[in-house]
Coordinates of C-alpha atoms and ligand atoms in Angstrom, one line a residue:
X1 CA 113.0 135.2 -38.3
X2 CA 113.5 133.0 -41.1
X3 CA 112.2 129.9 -41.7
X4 CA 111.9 127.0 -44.2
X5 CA 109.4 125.4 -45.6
X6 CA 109.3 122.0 -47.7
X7 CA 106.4 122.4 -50.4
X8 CA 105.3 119.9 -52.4
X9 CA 102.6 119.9 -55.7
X10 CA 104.6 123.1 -56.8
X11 CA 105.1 123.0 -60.9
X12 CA 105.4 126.4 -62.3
X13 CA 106.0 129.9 -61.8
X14 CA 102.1 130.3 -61.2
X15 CA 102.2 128.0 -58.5
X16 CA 105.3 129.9 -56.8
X17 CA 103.1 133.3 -57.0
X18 CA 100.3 131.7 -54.8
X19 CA 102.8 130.1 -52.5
X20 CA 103.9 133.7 -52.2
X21 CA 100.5 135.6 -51.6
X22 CA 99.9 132.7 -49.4
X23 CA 102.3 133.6 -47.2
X24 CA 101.6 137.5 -47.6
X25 CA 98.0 136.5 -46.6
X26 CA 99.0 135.8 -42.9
X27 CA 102.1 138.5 -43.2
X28 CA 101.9 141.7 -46.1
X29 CA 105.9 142.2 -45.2
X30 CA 106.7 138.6 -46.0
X31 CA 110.3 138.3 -47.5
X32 CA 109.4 134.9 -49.8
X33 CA 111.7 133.1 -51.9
X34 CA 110.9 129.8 -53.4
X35 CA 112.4 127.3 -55.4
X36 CA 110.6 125.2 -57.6
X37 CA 113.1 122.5 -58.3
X38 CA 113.6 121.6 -54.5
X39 CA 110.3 122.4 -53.6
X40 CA 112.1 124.8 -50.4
X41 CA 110.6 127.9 -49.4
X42 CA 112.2 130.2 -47.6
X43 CA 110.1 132.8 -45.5
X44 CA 111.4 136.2 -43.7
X45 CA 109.1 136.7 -41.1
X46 CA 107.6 137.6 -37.9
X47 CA 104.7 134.5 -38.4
X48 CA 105.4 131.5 -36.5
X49 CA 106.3 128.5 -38.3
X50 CA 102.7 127.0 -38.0
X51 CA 100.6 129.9 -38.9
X52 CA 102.6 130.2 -42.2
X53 CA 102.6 126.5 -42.9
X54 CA 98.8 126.6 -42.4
X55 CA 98.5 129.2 -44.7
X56 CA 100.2 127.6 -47.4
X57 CA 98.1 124.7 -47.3
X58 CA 95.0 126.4 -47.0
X59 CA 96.2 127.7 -50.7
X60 CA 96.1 123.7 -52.0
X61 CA 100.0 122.9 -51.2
X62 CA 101.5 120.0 -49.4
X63 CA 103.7 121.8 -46.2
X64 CA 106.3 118.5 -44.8
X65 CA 106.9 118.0 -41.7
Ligands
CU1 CU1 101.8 125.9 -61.1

């Protein structure tokens, strides 16, 4: 399913990289676009919301409620 994500503390293209392993931590088949501007990522998956907003900030990033 997809789902969205607001992310904050990301700068830089480095930063969207470990958003994206984050996410492929908790699902290897993880469709993951982000965009740095807004701060929105967008996740393809079949990971509830929680266990990929966990995973995120387990990497060091601020998930919104
Ligand atoms: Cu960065």
């Amino acid at each position: 399913m997809k789902q969205s994500f607001q992310v904050q503390g990301m700068s830089c293209g480095h930063c969207a990289h470990a958003v994206t392993q984050a996410v492929r931590t908790v699902d290897p088949q993880a469709q993951v676009q982000v965009d740095l501007a807004s701060g929105k990522v967008d996740v393809e998956s079949s990971r509830d919301h929680a266990t990929i907003a966990h995973a995120i900030e387990e990497e060091g990033y601020k998930v919104a409620a």
